[in-house]
Coordinates of C-alpha atoms in Angstrom, one line a residue:
X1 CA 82.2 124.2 73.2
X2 CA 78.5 123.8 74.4
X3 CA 76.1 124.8 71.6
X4 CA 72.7 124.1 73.2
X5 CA 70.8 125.1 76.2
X6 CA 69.4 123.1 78.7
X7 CA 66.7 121.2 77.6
X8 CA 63.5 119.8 80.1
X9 CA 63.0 116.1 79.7
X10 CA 59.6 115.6 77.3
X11 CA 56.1 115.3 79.8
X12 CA 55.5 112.0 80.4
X13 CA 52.8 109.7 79.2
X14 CA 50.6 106.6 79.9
X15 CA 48.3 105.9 83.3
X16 CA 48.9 106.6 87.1
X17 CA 49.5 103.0 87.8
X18 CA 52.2 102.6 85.3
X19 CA 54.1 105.9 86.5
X20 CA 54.1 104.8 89.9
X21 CA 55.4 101.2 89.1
X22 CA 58.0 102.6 86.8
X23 CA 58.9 104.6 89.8
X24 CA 58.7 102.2 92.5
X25 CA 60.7 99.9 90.0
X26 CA 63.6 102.9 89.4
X27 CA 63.8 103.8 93.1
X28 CA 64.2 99.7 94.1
X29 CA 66.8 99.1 91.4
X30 CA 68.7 102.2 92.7
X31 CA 68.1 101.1 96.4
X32 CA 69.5 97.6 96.3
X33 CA 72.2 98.3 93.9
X34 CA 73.7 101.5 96.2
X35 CA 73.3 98.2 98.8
X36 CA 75.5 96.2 97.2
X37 CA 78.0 98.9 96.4
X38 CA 78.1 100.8 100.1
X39 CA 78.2 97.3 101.9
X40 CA 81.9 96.7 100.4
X41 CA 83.2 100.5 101.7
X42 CA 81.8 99.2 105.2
X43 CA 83.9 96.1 104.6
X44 CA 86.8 98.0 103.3
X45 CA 86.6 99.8 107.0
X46 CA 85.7 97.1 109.2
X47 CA 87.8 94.1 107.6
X48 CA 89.0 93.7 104.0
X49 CA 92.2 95.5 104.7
X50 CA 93.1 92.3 107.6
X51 CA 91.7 89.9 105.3
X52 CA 92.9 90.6 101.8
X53 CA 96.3 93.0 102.2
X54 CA 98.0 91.7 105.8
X55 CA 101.0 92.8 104.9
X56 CA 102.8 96.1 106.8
X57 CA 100.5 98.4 109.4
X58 CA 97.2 98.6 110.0
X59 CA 96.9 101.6 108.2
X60 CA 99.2 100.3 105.2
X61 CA 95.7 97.2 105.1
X62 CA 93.4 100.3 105.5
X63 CA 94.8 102.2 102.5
X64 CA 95.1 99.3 100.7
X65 CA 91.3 98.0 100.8
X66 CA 90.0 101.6 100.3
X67 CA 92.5 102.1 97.0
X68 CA 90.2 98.6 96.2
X69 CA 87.3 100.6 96.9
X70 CA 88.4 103.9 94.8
X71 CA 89.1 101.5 92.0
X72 CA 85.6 100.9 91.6
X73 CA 84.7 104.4 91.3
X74 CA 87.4 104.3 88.8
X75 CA 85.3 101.8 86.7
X76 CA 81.7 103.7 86.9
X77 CA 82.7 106.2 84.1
X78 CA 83.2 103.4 81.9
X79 CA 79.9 101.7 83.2
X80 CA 78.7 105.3 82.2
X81 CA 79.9 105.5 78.9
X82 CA 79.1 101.8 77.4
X83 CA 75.2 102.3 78.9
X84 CA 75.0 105.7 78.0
X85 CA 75.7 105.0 74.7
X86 CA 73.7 101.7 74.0
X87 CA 70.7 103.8 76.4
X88 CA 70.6 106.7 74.3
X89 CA 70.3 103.8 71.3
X90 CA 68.8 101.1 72.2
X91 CA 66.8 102.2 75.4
X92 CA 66.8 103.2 79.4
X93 CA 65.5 99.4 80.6
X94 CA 67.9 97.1 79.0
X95 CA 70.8 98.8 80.1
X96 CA 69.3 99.1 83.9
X97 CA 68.6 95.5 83.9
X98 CA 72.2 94.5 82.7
X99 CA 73.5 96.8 85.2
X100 CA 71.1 95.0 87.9
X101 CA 72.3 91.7 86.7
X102 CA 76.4 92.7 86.8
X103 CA 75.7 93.7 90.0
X104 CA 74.5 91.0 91.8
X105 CA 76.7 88.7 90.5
X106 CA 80.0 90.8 91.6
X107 CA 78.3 91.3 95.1
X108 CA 77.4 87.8 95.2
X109 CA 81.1 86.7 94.4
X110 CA 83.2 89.0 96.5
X111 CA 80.5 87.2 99.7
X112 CA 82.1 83.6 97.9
X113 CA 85.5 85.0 97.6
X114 CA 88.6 83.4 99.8
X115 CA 90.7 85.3 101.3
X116 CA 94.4 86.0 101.2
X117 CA 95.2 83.1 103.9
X118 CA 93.6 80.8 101.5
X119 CA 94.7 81.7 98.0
X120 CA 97.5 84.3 98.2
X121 CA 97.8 87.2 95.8
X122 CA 94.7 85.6 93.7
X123 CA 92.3 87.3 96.5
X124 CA 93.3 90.5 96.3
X125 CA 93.4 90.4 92.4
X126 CA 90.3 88.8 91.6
X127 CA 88.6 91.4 94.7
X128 CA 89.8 94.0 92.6
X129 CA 88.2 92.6 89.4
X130 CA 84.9 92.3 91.2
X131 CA 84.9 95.9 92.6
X132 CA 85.5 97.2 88.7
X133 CA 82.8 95.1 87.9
X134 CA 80.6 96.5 90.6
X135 CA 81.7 100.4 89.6
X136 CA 81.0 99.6 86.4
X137 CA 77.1 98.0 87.1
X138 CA 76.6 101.1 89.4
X139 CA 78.0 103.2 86.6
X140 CA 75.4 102.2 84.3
X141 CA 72.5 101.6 86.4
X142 CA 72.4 105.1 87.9
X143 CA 71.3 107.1 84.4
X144 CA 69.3 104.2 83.9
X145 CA 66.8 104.2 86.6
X146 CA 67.0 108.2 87.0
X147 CA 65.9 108.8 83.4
X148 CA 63.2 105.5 84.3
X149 CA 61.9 107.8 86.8
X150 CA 62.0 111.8 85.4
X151 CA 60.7 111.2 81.9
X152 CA 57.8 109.0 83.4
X153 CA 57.4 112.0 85.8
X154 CA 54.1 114.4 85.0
X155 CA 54.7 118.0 84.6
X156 CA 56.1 119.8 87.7
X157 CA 57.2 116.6 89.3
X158 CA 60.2 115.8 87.9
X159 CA 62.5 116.8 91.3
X160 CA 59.8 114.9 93.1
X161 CA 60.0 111.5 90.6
X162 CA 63.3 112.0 90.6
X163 CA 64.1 111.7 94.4
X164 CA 62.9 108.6 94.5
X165 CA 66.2 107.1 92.6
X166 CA 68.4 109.3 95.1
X167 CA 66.4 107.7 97.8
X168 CA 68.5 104.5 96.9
X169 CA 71.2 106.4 98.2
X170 CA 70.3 106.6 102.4
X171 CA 68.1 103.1 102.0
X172 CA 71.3 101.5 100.4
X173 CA 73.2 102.9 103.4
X174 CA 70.7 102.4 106.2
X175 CA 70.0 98.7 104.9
X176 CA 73.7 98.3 104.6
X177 CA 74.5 99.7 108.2
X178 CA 71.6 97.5 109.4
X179 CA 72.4 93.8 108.2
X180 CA 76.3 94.8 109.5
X181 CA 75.1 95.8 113.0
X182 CA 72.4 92.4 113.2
X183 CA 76.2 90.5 111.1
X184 CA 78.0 91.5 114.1
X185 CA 75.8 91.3 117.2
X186 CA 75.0 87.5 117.0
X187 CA 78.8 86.8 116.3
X188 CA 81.9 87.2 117.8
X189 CA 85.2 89.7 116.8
X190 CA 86.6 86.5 115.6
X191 CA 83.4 84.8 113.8
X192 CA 82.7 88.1 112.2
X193 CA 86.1 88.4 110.8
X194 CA 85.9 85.0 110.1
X195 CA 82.7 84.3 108.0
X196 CA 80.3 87.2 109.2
X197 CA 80.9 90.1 107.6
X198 CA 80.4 87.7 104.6
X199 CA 76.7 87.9 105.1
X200 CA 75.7 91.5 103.8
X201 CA 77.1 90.4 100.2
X202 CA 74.6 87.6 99.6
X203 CA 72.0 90.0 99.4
X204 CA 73.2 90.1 95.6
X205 CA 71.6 87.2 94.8
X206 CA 68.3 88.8 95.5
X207 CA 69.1 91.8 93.1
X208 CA 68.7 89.0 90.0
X209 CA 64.9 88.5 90.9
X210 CA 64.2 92.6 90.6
X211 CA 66.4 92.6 87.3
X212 CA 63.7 89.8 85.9
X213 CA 61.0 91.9 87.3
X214 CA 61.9 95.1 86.1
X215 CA 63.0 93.2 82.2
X216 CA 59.1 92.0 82.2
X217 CA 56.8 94.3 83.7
X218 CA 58.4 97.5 83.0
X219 CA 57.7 99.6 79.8
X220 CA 60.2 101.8 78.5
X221 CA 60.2 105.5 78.6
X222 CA 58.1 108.0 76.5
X223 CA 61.1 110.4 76.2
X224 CA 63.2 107.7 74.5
X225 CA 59.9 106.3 72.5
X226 CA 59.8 109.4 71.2
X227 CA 63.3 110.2 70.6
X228 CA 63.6 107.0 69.2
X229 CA 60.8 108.0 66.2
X230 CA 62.7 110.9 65.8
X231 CA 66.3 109.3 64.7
X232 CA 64.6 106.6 62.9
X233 CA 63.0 109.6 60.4
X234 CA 66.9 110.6 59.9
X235 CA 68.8 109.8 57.2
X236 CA 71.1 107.0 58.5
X237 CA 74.2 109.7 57.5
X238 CA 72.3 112.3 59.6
X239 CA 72.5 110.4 62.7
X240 CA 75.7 110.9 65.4
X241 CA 76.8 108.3 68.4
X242 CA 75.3 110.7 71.5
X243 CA 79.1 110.3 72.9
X244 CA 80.5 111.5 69.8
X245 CA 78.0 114.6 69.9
X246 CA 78.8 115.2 74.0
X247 CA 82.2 115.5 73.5
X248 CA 82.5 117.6 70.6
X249 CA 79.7 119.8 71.8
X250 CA 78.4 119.5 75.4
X251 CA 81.8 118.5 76.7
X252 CA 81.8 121.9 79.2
X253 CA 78.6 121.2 80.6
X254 CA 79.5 117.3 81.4
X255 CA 82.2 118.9 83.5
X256 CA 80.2 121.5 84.8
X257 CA 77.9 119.2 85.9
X258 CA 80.5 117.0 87.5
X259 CA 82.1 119.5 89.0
X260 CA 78.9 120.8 90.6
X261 CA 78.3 117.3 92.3
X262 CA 82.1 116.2 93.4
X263 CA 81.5 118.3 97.0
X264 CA 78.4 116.2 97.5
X265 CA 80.0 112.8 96.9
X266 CA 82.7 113.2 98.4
X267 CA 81.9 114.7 101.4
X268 CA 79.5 111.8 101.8
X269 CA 81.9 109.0 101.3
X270 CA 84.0 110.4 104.0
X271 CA 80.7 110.9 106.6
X272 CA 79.8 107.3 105.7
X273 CA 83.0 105.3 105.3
X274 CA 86.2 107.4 106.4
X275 CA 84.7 109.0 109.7
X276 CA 83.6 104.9 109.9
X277 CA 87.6 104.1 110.2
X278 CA 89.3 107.3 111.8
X279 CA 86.9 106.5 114.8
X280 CA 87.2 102.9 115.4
X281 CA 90.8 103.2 114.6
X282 CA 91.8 106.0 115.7
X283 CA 89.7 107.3 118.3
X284 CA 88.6 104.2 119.7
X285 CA 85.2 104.4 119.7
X286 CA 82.5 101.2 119.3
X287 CA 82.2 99.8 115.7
X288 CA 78.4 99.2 116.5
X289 CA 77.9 102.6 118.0
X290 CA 79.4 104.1 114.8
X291 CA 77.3 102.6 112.5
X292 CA 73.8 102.9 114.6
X293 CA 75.0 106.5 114.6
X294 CA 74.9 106.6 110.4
X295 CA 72.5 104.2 110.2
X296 CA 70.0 107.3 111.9
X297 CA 71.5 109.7 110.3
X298 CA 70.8 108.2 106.6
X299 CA 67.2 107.5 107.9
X300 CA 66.6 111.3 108.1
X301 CA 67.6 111.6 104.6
X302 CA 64.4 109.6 103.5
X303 CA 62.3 112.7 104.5
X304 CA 65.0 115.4 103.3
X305 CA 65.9 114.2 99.9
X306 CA 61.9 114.1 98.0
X307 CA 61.4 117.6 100.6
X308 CA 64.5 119.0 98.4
X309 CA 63.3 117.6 95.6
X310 CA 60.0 118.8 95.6
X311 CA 60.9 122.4 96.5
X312 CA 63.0 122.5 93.9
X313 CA 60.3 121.9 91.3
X314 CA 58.9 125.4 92.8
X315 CA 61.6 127.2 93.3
X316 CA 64.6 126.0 90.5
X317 CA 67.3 123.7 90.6
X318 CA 70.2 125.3 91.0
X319 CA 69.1 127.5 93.9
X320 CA 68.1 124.5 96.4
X321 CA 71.6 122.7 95.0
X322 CA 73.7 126.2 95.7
X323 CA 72.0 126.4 99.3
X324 CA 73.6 122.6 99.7
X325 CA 76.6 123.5 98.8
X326 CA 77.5 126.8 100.7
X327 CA 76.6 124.8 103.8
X328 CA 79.0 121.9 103.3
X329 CA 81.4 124.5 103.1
X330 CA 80.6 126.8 106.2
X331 CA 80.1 122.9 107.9
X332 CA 83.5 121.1 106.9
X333 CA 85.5 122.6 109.8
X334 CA 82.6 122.4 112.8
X335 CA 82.5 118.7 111.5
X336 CA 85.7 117.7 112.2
X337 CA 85.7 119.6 115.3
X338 CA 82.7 117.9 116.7
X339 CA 84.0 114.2 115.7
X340 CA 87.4 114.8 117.7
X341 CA 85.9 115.4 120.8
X342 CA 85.4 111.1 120.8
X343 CA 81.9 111.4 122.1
X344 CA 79.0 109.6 120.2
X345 CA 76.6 112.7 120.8
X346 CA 78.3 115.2 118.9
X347 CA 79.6 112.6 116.2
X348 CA 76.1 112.5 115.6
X349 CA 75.1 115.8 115.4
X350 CA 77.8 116.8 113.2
X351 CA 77.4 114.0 110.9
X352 CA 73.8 114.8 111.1
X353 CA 74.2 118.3 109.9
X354 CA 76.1 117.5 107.1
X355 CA 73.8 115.3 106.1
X356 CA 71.1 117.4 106.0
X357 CA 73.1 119.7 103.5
X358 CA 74.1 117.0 101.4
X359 CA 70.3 115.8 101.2
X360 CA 69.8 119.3 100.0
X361 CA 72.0 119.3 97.0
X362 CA 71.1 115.4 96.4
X363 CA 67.2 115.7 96.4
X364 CA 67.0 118.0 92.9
X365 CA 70.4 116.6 91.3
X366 CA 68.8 113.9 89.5
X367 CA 66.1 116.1 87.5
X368 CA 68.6 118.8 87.4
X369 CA 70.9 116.6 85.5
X370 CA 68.7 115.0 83.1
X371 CA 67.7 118.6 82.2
X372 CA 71.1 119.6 81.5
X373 CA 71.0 117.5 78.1
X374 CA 68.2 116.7 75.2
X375 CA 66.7 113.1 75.3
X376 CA 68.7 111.6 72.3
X377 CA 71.9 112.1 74.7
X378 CA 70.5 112.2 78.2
X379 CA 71.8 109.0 78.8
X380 CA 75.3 109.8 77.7
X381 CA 75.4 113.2 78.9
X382 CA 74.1 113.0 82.4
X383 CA 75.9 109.4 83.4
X384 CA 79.0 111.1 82.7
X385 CA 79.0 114.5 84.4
X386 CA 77.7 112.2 87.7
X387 CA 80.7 109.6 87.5
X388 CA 83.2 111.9 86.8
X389 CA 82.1 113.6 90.2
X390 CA 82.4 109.7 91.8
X391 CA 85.7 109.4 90.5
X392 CA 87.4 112.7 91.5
X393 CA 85.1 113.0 94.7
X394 CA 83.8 110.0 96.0
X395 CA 86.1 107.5 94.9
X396 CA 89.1 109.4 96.0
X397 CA 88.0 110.8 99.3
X398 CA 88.2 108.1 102.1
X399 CA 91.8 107.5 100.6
X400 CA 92.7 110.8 100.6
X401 CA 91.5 111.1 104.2
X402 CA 93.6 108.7 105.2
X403 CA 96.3 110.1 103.9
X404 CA 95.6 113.3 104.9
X405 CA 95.4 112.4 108.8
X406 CA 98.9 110.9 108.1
X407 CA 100.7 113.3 106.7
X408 CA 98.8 116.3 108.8
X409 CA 98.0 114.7 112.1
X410 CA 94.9 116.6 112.2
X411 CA 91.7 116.4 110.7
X412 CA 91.4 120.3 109.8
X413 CA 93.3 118.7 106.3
X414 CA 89.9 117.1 105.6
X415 CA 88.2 119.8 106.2
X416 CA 89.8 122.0 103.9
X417 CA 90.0 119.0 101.3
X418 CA 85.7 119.5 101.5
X419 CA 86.1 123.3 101.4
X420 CA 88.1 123.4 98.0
X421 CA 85.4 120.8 96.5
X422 CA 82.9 123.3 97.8
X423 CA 84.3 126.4 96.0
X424 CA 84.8 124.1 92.4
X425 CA 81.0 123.3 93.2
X426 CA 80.0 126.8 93.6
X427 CA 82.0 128.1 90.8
X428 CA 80.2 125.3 88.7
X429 CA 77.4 126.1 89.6
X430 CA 77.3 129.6 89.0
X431 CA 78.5 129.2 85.2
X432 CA 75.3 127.0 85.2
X433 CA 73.1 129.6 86.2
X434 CA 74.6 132.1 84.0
X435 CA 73.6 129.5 81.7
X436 CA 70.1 129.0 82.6
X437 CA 69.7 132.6 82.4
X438 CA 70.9 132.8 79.2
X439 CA 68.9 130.7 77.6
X440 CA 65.5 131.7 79.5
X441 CA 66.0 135.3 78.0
X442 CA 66.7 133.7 74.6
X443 CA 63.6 131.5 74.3
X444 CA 60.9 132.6 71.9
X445 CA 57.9 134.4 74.2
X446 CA 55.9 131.3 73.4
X447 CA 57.5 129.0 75.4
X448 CA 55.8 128.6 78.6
X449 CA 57.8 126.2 80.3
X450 CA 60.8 127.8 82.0
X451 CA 64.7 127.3 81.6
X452 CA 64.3 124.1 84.4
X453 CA 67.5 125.3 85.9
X454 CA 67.1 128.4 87.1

C-alpha cells in the first residue's frame, strides 16, 4: 500500500548554459535512441517478416516479426529495473550513457545481421536477442534522460523541460520515416528488400559519439546530488534498495501510473506501425505514401508535445493528461472509419487527430511521472510505471491488431481494443487525482508549492 504523496522533484540548480545543455543532451539521447528502436517496427512492417520468418502466409511472417518486435517491449521493464536501481544509487548519467551505448550496438548489429536465407534459424534467434537488447537500452535510457531534464528544470518549468525528452518520441519517428522513404526511393522493391532497408540501422553507430559526449560534458543532477548527501548521512542499516521500498510501498502507484499511460502507447504503436501494415497489406495502398503520411503527422507533434507541456505547468498534470485521454476514446471508432475508406486524405486526417490527443497526454507525462515519486526512488519508481504501460500497451498492440483483423474481419475490434485502454486510463487517472487532492489538503499551510498533480 502506497504510504506517501506525490512528491515535486527538488528546484534545480547551476547556470542557464548548463540547463540548457543538460537539456539539449536529454532530449538528443532520447531522440536518437526512440530512432533506433521505431526504425525496427517500420522493418518489422515493411520486411523482417519475408526476411527472417518465410515460412507459412504472409500474415503468419507479419505476426511473427511483430511478436520480435513485442519481445522487446518485453525486455524494457527489466532495462527499467537494473537502471532504476543503479540510477537511484549510483546516478541518472551513467545509466543513460550505458543505455546509449547498448543501444547502438544492438541497432548497429541487427543492420550487420544475415538473414534467414543465409544462416537459417540463427537469424531469427540472434534478431530476437538484439531486440531484448534494444528494449532493454530503451528501458533504461528513458528515466534516465527524463529525470536529466526535470530536475535540471527551474521552477514552473518542469512540463516544459520535460517535453523535450518526449520530443524524442515524433523526431525518432519522423527521422525514422524519413531515412526509409530516401532507403526506398533511390532503390528498387528488390534492392530494398535486398540490402536497403539495411540502411536506417547504421545510424547506431552514430549514437556511440553522443554516449561519449554526454559521459564528458554532462554533470549530474542536483536532485540526485542532493539525495545522494542525504543517504550518505544514513546509517548504512537505515538505507533500503529504492526497488525494495517501491514494491513494498509505492507498488499501487507504479501501476497507477502505468495504467494511466498504456492508452497512449498503444494507441500510438498501432497509428505508427499497425495502420503501417493493415494498409499496404491489406488495403493496398503505397508504402511511401503511408509513411510521408506519418512522417507529417509526427512533425506536428514537435509543436503539440512542449504546448501540452507547458500548459500543464499552469493548469496541472492530470487535467491536460485526462483531456488526452477522453479523446482517444471518443476518436478510436472515427479512426478506423476514416482509414477504411483506402484514401490517403482521410488516413491522414484521422491519424492526425489522434495524434494530436496523444501529444496531449504525452507533453506533461514525463514531469507528471517524475512527481509521482521522491528523488531517492524516482529512478526506480517512474521507469517502471512507464514500461509496464510499453509492455501491456505498446508492445502488445500491433500484434494484437493483427490478430484482431483476423479473427474479426473488421477493424471496429481495434477500436474497441483502444476504448478499454482508455477507460483503465481514465479510471487511473482519477484514483490519481483523488490522490493529489488528498495530499494538497493534508500539506501543512506553509507549503507553497502545490500537490504538482492536480
Amino acid at each position: 500500500m502506497d504510504t506517501a504523496p506525490p512528491s515535486p522533484a527538488a528546484p534545480a540548480t547551476g547556470s542557464a548554459p548548463n540547463r540548457r545543455r543538460v537539456a539539449t543532451a536529454a532530449a538528443l539521447a532520447s531522440a536518437v535512441e526512440w530512432y533506433d528502436y521505431f526504425v525496427f517496427g517500420i522493418a518489422a512492417a515493411l520486411v523482417l517478416g519475408d526476411l527472417y520468418f518465410p515460412a507459412g502466409s504472409s500474415s503468419a511472417g507479419v505476426l511473427a516479426a511483430f511478436a520480435t518486435f513485442a519481445v522487446g517491449f518485453l525486455a524494457r521493464p527489466i532495462g527499467g529495473i537494473i537502471a532504476g536501481q543503479l540510477g537511484d544509487k549510483r546516478g541518472r548519467k551513467p545509466m543513460l550513457v550505458l543505455a546509449l551505448t547498448l543501444m547502438g550496438v544492438a541497432t548497429a548489429g541487427i543492420g550487420l545481421l544475415p538473414t534467414y536465407e543465409t544462416i537459417g534459424i540463427a537469424a531469427p534467434v540472434i534478431l530476437v536477442l538484439l531486440r531484448v537488447a534494444q528494449g532493454i537500452a530503451v528501458g533504461a535510457q528513458w528515466g534516465g534522460a527524463m529525470l536529466m531534464a526535470t530536475e535540471y528544470a527551474p521552477e514552473g518549468k518542469r512540463g516544459l523541460y520535460g517535453s523535450l525528452v518526449q520530443l524524442g518520441v515524433p523526431i525518432g519517428v519522423v527521422t525514422a520515416n524519413t531515412v526509409f522513404l530516401v532507403a526506398g526511393s533511390l532503390t528498387s522493391e528488390s534492392t530494398f528488400a535486398s540490402w536497403g532497408w539495411r540502411v536506417p540501422f547504421f545510424v547506431g553507430f552514430l549514437v556511440l559519439g553522443l554516449a561519449w559526449y554526454i559521459h564528458t560534458r554532462v554533470e549530474e543532477t542536483p536532485a540526485f546530488r542532493e539525495a545522494e548527501r542525504a543517504l550518505a548521512a544514513q546509517e548504512k542499516s537505515e538505507r533500503r534498495s529504492p526497488l525494495r521500498t517501491i514494491l513494498r510501498s509505492h507498488l499501487g502507484t507504479v501501476f497507477l501510473a502505468g495504467g494511466s499511460f498504456a492508452v497512449n502507447t498503444a494507441t500510438f504503436y498501432i497509428i505508427i506501425t499497425g495502420v503501417l501494415d493493415y494498409a499496404t497489406r491489406e488495403l493496398e495502398m503505397k508504402r511511401s505514401a503511408v509513411l510521408a503520411v506519418s512522417l507529417c503527422v509526427s512533425l506536428t507533434q514537435l509543436v503539440l508535445i512542449p504546448a501540452a507541456a507547458s500548459l500543464s505547468d499552469r493548469i496541472g498534470r492530470l487535467r491536460i493528461y485526462a483531456a488526452g485521454a477522453i479523446g482517444l476514446l471518443l476518436w478510436a471508432v472515427p479512426l478506423f472509419l476514416l482509414i477504411d475508406t483506402g484514401s490517403l486524405l482521410w488516413l491522414g486526417v484521422g491519424t492526425f487527430v489522434t495524434s494530436c490527443f496523444l501529444s496531449i497526454m504525452y507533453g506533461p507525462q514525463a514531469a507528471l511521472f517524475a512527481e509521482l515519486f521522491t528523488a531517492e526512488m524516482r529512478y526506480t519508481g517512474a521507469s517502471l510505471g512507464y514500461q509496464i504501460a510499453a509492455v501491456f500497451g505498446g508492445g502488445l498492440a500491433p500484434f494484437m491488431m493483427v490478430l484482431l483483423l483476423e479473427a474479426t474481419g473488421t477493424s471496429m475490434a481495434v477500436s474497441a481494443y483502444i476504448i478499454g485502454l482508455a477507460v483503465i486510463a481514465l479510471f487511473s487517472i482519477k484514483v490519481l487525482a483523488t490522490r493529489a487532492a488528498k495530499a494538497a489538503a493534508s500539506a501543512e499551510p506553509a507549503v507553497k508549492e502545490p500537490a504538482p498533480a492536480e
